[in-house]
Short mmCIF file of C-alpha atoms in Angstrom, two decimals:
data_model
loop_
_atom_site.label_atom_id
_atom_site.label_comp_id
_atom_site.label_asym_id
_atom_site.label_seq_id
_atom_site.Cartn_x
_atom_site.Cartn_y
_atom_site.Cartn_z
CA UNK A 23 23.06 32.48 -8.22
CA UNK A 24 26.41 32.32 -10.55
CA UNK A 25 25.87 32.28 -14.36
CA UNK A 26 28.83 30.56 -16.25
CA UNK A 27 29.09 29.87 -19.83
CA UNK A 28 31.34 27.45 -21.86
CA UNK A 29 32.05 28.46 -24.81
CA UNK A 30 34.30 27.27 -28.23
CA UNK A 31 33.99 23.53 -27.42
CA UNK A 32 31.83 21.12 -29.34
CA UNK A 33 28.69 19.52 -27.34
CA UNK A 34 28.95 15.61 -27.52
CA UNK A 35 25.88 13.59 -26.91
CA UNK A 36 24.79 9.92 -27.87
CA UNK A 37 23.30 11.03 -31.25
CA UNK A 38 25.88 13.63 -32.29
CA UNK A 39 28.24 16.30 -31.90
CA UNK A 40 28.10 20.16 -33.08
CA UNK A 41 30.06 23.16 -32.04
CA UNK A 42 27.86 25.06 -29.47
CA UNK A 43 27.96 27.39 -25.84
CA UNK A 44 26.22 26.03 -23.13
CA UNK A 45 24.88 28.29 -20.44
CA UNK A 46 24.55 27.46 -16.84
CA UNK A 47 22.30 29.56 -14.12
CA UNK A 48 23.19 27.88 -10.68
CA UNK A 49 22.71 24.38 -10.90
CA UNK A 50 20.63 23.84 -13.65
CA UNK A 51 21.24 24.59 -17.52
CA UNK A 52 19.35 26.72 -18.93
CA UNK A 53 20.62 26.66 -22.37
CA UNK A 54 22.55 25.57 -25.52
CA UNK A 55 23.36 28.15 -28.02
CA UNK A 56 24.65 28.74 -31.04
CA UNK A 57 28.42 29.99 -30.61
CA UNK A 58 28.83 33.52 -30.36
CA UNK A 59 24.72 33.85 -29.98
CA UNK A 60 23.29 37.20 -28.61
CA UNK A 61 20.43 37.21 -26.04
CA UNK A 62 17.90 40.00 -26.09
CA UNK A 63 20.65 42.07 -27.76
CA UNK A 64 23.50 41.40 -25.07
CA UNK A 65 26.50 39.31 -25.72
CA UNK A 66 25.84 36.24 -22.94
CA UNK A 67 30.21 36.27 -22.66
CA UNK A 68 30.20 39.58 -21.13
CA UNK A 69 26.48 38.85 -19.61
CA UNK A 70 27.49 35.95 -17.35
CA UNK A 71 29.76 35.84 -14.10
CA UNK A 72 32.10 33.10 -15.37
CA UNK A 73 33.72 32.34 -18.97
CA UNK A 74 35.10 29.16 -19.71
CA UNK A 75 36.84 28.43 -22.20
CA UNK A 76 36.60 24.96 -24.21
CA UNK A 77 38.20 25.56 -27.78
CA UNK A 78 39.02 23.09 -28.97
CA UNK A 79 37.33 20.27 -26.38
CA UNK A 80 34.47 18.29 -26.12
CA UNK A 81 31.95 19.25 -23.61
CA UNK A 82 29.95 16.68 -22.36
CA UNK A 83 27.74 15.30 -19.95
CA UNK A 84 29.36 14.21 -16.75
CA UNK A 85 30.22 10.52 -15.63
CA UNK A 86 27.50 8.19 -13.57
CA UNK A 87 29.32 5.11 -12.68
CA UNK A 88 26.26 2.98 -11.63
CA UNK A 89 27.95 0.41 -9.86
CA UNK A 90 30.49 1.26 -6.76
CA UNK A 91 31.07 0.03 -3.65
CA UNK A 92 32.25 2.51 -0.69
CA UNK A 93 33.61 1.14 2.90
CA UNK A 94 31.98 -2.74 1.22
CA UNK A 95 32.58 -5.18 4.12
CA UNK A 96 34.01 -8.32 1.89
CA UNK A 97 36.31 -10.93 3.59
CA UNK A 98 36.69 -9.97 6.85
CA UNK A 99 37.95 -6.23 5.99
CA UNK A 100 36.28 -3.68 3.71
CA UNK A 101 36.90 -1.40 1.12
CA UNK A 102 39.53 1.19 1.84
CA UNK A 103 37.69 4.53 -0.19
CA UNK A 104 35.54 5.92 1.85
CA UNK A 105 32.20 7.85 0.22
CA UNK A 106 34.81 11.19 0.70
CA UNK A 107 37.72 9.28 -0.65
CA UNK A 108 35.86 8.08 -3.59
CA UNK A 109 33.80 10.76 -4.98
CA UNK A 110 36.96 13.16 -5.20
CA UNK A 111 38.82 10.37 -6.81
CA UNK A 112 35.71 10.17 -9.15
CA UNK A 113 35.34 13.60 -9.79
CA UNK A 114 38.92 14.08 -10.74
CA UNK A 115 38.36 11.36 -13.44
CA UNK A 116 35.28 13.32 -14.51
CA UNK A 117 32.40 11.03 -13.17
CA UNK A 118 29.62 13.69 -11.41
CA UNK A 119 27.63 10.90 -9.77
CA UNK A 120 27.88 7.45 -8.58
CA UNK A 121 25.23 4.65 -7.33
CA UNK A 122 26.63 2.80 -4.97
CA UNK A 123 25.38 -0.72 -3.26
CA UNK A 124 23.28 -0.14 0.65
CA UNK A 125 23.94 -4.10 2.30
CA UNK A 126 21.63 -5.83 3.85
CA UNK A 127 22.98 -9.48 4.74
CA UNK A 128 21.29 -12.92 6.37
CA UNK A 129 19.76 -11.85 9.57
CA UNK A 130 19.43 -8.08 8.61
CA UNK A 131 16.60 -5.86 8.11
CA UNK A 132 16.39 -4.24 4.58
CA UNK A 133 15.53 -0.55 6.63
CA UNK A 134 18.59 -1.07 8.29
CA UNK A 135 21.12 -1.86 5.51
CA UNK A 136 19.51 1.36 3.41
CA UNK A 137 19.84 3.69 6.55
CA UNK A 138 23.62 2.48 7.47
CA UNK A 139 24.73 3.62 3.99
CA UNK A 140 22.96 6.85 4.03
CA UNK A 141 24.57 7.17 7.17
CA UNK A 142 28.28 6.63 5.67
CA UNK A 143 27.06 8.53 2.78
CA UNK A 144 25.60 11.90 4.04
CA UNK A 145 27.72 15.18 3.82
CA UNK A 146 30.72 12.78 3.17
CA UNK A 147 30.20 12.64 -0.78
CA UNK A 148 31.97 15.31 -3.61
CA UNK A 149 29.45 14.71 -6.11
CA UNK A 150 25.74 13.46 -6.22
CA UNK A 151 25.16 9.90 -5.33
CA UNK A 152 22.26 7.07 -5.13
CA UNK A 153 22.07 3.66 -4.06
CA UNK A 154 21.18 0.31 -5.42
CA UNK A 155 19.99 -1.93 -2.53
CA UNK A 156 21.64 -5.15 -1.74
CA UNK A 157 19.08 -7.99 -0.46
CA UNK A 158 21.43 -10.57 0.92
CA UNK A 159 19.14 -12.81 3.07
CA UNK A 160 15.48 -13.01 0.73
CA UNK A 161 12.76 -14.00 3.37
CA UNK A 162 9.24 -12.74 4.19
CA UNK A 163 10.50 -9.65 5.85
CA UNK A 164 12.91 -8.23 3.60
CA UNK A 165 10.22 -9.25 0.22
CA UNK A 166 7.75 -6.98 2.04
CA UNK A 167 10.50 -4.28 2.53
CA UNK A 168 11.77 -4.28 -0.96
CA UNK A 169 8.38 -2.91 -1.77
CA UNK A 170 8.64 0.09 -0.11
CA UNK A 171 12.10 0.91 -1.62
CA UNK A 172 10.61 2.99 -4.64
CA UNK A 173 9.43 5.55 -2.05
CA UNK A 174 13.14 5.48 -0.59
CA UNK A 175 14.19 6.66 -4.28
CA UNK A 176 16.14 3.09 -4.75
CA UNK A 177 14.26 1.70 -7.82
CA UNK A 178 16.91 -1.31 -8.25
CA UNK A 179 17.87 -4.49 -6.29
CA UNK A 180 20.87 -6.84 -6.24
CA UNK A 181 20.83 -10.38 -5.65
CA UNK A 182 24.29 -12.67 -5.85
CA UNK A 183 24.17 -16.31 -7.38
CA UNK A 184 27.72 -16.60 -5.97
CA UNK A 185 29.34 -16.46 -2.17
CA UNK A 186 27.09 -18.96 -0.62
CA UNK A 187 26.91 -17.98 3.12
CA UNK A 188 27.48 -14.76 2.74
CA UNK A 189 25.30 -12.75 -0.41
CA UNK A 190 24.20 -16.03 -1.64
CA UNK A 191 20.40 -16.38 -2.80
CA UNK A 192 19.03 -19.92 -4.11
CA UNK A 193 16.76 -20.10 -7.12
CA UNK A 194 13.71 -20.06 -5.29
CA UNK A 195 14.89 -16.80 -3.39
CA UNK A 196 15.63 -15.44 -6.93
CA UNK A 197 12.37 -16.39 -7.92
CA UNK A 198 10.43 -14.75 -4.88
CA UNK A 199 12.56 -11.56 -5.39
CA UNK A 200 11.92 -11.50 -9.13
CA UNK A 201 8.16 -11.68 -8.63
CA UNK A 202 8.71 -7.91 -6.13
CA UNK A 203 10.72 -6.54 -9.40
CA UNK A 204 7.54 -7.44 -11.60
CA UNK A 205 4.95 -5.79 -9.22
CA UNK A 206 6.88 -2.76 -8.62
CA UNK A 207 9.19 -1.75 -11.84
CA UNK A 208 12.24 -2.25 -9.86
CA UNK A 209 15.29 -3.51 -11.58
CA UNK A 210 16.25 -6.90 -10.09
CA UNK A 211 20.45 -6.62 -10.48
CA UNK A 212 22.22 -9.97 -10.62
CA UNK A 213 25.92 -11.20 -9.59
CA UNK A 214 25.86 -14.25 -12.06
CA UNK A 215 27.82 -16.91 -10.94
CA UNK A 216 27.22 -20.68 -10.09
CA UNK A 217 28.78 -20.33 -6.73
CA UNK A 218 27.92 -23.57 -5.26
CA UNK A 219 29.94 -25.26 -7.84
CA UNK A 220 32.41 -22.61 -7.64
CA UNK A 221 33.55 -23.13 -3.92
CA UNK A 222 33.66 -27.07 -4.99
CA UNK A 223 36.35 -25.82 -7.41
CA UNK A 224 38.11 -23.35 -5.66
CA UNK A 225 38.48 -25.92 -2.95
CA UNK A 226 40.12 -28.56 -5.38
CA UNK A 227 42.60 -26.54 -6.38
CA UNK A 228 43.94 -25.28 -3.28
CA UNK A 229 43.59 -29.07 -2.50
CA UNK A 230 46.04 -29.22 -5.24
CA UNK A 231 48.25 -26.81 -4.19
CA UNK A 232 47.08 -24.32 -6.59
CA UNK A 233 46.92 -21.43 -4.68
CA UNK A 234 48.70 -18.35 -6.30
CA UNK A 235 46.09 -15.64 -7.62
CA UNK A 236 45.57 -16.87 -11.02
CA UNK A 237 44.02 -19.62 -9.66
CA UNK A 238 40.96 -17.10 -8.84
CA UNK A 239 39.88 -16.97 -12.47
CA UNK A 240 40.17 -20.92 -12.92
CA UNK A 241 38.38 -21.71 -9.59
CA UNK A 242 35.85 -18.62 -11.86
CA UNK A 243 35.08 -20.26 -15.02
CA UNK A 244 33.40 -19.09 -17.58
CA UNK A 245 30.94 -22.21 -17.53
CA UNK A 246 29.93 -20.55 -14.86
CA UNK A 247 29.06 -17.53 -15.73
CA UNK A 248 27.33 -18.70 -18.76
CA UNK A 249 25.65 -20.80 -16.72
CA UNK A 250 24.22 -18.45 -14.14
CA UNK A 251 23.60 -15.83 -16.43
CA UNK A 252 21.19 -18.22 -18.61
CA UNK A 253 19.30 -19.28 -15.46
CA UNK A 254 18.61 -15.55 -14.72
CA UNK A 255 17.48 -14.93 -17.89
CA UNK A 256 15.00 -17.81 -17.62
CA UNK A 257 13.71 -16.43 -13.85
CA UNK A 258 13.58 -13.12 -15.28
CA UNK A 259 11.24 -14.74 -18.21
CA UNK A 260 8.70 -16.59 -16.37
CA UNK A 261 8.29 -14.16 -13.43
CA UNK A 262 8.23 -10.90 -16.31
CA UNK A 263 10.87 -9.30 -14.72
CA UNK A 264 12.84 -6.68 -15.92
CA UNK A 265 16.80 -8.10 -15.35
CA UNK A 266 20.20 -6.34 -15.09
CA UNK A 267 23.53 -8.36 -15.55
CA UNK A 268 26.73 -6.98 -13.52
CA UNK A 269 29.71 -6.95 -14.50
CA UNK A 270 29.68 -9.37 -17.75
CA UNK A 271 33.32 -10.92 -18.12
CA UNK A 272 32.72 -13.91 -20.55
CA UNK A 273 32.03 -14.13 -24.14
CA UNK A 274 28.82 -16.77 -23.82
CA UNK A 275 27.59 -14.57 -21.10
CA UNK A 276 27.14 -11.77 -23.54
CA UNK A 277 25.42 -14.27 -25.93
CA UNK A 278 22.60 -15.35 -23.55
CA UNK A 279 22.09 -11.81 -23.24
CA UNK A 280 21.73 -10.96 -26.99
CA UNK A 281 19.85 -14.32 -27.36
CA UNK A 282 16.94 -12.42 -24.34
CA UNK A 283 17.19 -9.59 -25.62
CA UNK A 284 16.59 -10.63 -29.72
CA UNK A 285 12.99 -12.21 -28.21
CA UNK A 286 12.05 -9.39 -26.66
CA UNK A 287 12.75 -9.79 -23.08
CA UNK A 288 14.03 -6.75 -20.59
CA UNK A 289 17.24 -8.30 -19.98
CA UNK A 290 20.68 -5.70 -19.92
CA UNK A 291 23.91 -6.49 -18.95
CA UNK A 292 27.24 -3.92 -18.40
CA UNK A 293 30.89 -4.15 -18.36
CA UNK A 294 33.61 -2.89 -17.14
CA UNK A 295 36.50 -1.60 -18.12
CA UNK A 296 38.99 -4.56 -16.40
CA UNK A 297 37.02 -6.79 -19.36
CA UNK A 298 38.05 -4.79 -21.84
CA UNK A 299 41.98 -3.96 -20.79
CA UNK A 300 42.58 -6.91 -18.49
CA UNK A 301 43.61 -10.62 -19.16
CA UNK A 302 44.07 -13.81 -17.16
CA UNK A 303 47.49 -14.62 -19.03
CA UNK A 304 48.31 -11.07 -18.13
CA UNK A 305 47.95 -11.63 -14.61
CA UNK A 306 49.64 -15.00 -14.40
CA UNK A 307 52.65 -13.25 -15.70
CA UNK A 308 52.43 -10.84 -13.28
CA UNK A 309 55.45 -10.97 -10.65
CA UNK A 310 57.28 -7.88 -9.08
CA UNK A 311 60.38 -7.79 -6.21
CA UNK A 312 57.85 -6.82 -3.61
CA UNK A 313 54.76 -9.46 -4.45
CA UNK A 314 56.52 -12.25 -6.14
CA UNK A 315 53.57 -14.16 -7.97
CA UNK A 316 51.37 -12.67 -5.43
CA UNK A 317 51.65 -9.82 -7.80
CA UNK A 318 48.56 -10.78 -9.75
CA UNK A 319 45.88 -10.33 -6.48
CA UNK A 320 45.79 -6.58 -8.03
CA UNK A 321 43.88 -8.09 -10.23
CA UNK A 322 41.61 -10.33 -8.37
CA UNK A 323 37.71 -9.63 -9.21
CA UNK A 324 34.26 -11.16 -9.51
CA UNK A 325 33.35 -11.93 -11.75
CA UNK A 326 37.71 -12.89 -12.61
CA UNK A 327 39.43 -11.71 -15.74
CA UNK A 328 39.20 -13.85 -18.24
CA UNK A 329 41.75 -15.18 -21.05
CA UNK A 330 42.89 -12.96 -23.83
CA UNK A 331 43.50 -15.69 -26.08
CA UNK A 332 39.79 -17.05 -25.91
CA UNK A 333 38.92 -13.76 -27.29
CA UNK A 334 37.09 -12.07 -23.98
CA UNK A 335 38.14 -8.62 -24.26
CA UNK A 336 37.12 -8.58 -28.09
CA UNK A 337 33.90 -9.78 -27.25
CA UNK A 338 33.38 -7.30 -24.73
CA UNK A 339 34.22 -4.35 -26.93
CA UNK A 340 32.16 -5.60 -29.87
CA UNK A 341 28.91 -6.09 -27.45
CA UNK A 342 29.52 -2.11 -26.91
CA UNK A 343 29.27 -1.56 -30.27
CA UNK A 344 26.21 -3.54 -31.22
CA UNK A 345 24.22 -2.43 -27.48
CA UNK A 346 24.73 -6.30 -26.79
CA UNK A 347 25.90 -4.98 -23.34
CA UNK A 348 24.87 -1.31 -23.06
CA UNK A 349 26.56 0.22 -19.99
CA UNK A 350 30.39 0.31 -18.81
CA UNK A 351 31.04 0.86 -14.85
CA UNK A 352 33.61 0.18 -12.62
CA UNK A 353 32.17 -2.09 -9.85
CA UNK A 354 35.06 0.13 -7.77
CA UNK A 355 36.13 -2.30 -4.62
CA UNK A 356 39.12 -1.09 -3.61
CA UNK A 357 41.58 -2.86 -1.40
CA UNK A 358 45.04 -2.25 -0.39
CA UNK A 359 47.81 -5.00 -0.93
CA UNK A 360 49.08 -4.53 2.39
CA UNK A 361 47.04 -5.45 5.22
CA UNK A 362 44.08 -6.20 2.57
CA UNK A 363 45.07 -8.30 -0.52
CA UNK A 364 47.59 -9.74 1.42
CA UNK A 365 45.15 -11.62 3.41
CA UNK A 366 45.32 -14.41 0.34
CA UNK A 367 48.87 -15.03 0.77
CA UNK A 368 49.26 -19.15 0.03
CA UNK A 369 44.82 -19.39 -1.14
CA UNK A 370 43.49 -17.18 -3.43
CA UNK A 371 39.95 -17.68 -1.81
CA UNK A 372 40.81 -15.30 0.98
CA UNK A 373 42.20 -12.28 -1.30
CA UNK A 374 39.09 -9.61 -1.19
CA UNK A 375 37.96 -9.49 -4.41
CA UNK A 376 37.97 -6.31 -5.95
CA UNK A 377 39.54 -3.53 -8.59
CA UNK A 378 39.79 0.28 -8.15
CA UNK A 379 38.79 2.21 -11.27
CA UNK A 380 36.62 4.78 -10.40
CA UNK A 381 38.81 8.02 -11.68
CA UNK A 382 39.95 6.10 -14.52
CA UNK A 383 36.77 5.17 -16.66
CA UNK A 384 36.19 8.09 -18.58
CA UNK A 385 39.92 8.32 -19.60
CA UNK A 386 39.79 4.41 -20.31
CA UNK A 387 36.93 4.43 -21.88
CA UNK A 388 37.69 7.30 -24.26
CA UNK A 389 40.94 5.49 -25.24
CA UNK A 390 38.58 3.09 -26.86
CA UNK A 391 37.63 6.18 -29.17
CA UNK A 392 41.14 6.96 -29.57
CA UNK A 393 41.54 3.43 -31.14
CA UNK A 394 38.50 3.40 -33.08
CA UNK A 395 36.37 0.59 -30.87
CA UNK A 396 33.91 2.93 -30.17
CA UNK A 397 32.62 6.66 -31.07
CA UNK A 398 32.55 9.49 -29.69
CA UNK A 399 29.09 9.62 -29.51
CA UNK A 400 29.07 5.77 -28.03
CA UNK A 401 31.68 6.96 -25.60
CA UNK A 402 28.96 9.59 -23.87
CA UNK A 403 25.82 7.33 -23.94
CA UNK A 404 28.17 4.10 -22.28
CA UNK A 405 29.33 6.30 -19.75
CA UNK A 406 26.85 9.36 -19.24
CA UNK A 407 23.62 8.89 -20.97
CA UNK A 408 22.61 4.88 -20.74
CA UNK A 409 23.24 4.87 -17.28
CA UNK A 410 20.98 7.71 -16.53
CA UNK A 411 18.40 6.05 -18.29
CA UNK A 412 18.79 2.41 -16.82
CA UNK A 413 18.53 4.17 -13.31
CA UNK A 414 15.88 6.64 -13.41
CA UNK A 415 17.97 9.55 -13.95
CA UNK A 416 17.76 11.08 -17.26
CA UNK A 417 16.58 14.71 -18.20
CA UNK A 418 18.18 15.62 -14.65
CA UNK A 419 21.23 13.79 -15.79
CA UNK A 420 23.30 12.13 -18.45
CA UNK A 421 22.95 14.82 -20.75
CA UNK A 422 23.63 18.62 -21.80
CA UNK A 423 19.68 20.53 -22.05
CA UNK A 424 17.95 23.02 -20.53
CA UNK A 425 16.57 21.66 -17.59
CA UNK A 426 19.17 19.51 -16.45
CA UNK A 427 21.88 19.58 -13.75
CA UNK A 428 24.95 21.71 -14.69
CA UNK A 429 27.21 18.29 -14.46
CA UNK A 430 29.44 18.73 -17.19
CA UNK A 431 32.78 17.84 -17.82
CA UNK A 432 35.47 19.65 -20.28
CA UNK A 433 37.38 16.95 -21.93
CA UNK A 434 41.03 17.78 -24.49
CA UNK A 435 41.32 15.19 -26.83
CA UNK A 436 44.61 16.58 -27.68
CA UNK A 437 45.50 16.48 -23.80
CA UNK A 438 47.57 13.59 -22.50
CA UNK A 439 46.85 11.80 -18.76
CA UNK A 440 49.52 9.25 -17.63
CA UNK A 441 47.67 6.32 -15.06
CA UNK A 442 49.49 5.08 -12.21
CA UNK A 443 50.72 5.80 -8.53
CA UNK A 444 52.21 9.48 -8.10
CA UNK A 445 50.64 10.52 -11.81
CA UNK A 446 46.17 10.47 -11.40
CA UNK A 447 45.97 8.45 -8.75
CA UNK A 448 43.15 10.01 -5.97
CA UNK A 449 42.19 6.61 -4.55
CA UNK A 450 42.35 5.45 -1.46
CA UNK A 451 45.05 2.54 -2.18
CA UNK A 452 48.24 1.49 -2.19
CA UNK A 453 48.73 0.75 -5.34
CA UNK A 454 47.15 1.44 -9.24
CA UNK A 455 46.06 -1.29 -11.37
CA UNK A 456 46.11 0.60 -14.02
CA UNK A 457 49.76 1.18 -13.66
CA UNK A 458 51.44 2.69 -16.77
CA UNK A 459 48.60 3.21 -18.95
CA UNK A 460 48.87 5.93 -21.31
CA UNK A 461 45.39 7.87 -22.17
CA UNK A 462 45.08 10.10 -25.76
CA UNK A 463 43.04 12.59 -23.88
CA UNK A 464 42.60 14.48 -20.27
CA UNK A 465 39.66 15.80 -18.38
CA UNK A 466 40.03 19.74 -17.71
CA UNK A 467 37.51 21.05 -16.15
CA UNK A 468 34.59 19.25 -14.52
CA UNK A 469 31.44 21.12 -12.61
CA UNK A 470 29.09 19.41 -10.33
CA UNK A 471 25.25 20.83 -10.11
CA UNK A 472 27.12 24.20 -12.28
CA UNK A 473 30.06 24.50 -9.58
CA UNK A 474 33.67 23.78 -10.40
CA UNK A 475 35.17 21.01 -8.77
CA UNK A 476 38.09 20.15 -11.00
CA UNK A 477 39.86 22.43 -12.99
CA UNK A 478 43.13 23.22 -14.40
CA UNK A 479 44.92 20.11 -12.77
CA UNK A 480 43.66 21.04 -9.12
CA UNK A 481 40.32 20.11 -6.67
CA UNK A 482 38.15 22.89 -6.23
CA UNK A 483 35.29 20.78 -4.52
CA UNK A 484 34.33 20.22 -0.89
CA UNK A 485 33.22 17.38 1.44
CA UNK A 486 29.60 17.38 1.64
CA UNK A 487 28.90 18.80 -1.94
CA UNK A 488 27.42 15.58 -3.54
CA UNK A 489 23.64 15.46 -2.83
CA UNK A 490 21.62 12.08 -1.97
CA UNK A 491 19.16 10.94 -5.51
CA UNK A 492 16.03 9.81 -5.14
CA UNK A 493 16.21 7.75 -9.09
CA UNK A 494 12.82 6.88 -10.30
CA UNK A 495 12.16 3.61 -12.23
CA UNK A 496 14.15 2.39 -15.56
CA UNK A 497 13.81 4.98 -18.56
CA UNK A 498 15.54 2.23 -20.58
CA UNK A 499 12.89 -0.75 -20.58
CA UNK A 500 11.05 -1.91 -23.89
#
């Protein structure tokens, strides 16, 4: 097997940085040295069959985006990246593994939801990959088969207080699901939103005329995330299951978190980076020649942006820095405009909800470095290290040691990377919403289980080179 070393760069983890060379024997690492260092007597440089060179860079551990969606079905179409699509566009933004969402809806088997997605997922993927399992229709059946899933290597759930008819469990489904969580050490995932009361909404609006996108994150309201995310908490308490919050949007959503959390309870929530970037005013401004007003369904996610002026984004950021929320993904759900978005022209309801981010959250999250909301050091465990914990993956990733898979990515903080259609765009869409962001950094060189897969602005990697996880239980609970 190939032996590479990087050498000159500094070695970031989440508790601290220091110049080192890290050595890499096929797949695994086998070593971090001191720079320059001499084994039995030889100089490893002229030792190994590969050099690279990171003066000057951070080397650290790569990406895990714990929350994707490939080829989703949502609103009668489904989103456009494909597990190939998806895990180059990820790699090129320097993420080395992804856990993505198996479906199994109202009428489905759980067996059959798990095996469709390894299905889509096998010798498709660029970089190593798990799944999170979807339980869509909670009934005596798919309760016993959520029991099994720890053998299957899927030690987390998701349940949806939102879509009703389509994702939507009830509280006593919640309940009932929670109850599997406690006996097994699975992670019960939640979509928190009060989605009864949310339809009822939506459906005054448009009643109203009040149909443009905007009206997505109205119809959205924070009430009701608050809401939702409080009654989870409170399942999660009296059943004594461990809970994890998606995608937290809204200020007092963080705050029933902190509230668990500062009693003791196994509740977590993440973030992504929409929440931190993103505002409802800015999408209401949003108009273009092509879109009109209908430029704003870019934007469209669950849960919605939420308002800059109410102090969201702050919030968000600030919840990083004290481990009130502890993980940043992208929930990537990408959807065309054309064809896709466009299916919400005249009521927001029917615009598939979803952003594409996946090769942009390293870069966007690093930015927050650049502008002193985070640290370095944050910036790794966010992205890298607290997601391999939270999903049963650390020691064999989310961080540089001997012993663990050669994913590393070589990252220039003096580098530059421009966002946007035509610029680093890999993703299966027609358009970025990240248009015209600027990023104070760029990822160089990024190797997958020790091979190089990005390097030098070009794709080295293959189809088929991402390998299927089996993730044990949460490292991360109390």
């Amino acid at each position: 097997m190939a032996t590479t070393l990087i050498t000159g760069g500094t070695v970031v983890s989440s508790t601290g940085r220091a110049p080192a060379d890290v050595l890499i024997d096929g797949e695994r690492i086998v070593g971090v040295l001191e720079p320059g260092s001499r084994l039995l007597g030889t100089d490893v440089a002229a030792s190994v069959d590969r050099v690279i060179d990171a003066t000057g860079k951070y080397v650290i551990p790569g990406g895990i985006d714990a929350h994707t969606h490939m080829e989703l079905p949502f609103g009668g179409t489904a989103a456009i990246d494909t597990f190939e699509t998806g895990t180059r566009a990820a790699a090129w933004g320097g993420t080395t593994s992804i856990i993505d969402f198996a479906v199994q809806r109202y009428g489905e088997r759980v067996q059959d939801g798990l095996a469709a997605w390894h299905e889509k997922a096998a010798g498709n993927c660029a970089i190593d990959y798990g799944f999170h399992q979807i339980v869509g229709g909670v009934d005596d059946d798919s309760l016993a088969a959520m029991r099994s899933l720890p053998d299957e290597g899927v030690s987390s759930f998701k349940l949806f207080m939102a879509y009703p008819g389509v994702f939507y469990s009830d509280d006593a489904q919640v309940l009932k699901a929670m109850q599997v969580s406690r006996d097994t050490g699975m992670l019960t995932m939640m979509h928190a939103e009060n989605g009864p009361a949310i339809d009822v909404l939506a459906q005054q609006l448009v009643d109203q005329g009040k149909t443009d996108p905007y009206y997505h994150g109205i119809a959205r309201a924070w009430e009701m995330e608050e809401e939702a995310t409080h009654r989870a908490i409170m399942l999660a308490k009296l059943t004594g299951a461990p809970l994890y919050v998606v995608h937290v949007s809204a200020k007092q959503a963080v705050e029933q978190l902190a509230w668990a959390r500062d009693k003791g309870q196994n509740v977590y929530g993440e973030t992504c980076p929409q929440y931190l970037y993103l505002s409802l005013e800015e999408q209401l401004g949003a108009k273009s020649d092509e879109w009109g007003s209908f430029e704003g369904a870019k934007w469209v996610c669950s849960t919605p942006l939420r308002s800059r002026e109410e102090g969201h984004q702050d919030a968000m950021w600030q919840a990083l820095r004290t481990n009130d929320l502890q993980m940043v993904s992208t929930d990537h759900c990408p959807f065309c405009m054309k064809d896709q978005k466009e299916l919400g022209v005249g009521d927001f309801r029917k615009i598939p909800n979803g952003i594409g981010s996946i090769e942009h959250r390293m870069d966007l999250m690093y930015q927050g470095v650049v502008t002193g909301e985070i640290t370095l050091e944050r910036w790794v465990e966010l992205t890298s290290t607290t997601p391999a914990r939270m999903f049963g993956l650390y020691g064999r990733k989310g961080v540089i040691q001997p012993g663990a898979d050669a994913d590393v990515v070589v990252y220039d903080p003096n580098g530059h990377t421009s966002i946007g259609m035509g610029k680093t765009h890999h993703m299966n869409m027609d358009h970025s919403a990240w248009e015209g962001f600027e990023i104070d950094g760029h990822v160089d060189t990024v190797l997958s289980r020790g091979k190089v897969i990005v390097d030098d602005n070009a794709y080295l990697g293959a189809k088929g080179d991402g390998r299927f996880l089996k993730r044990g239980l949460s490292q991360y609970l109390i």
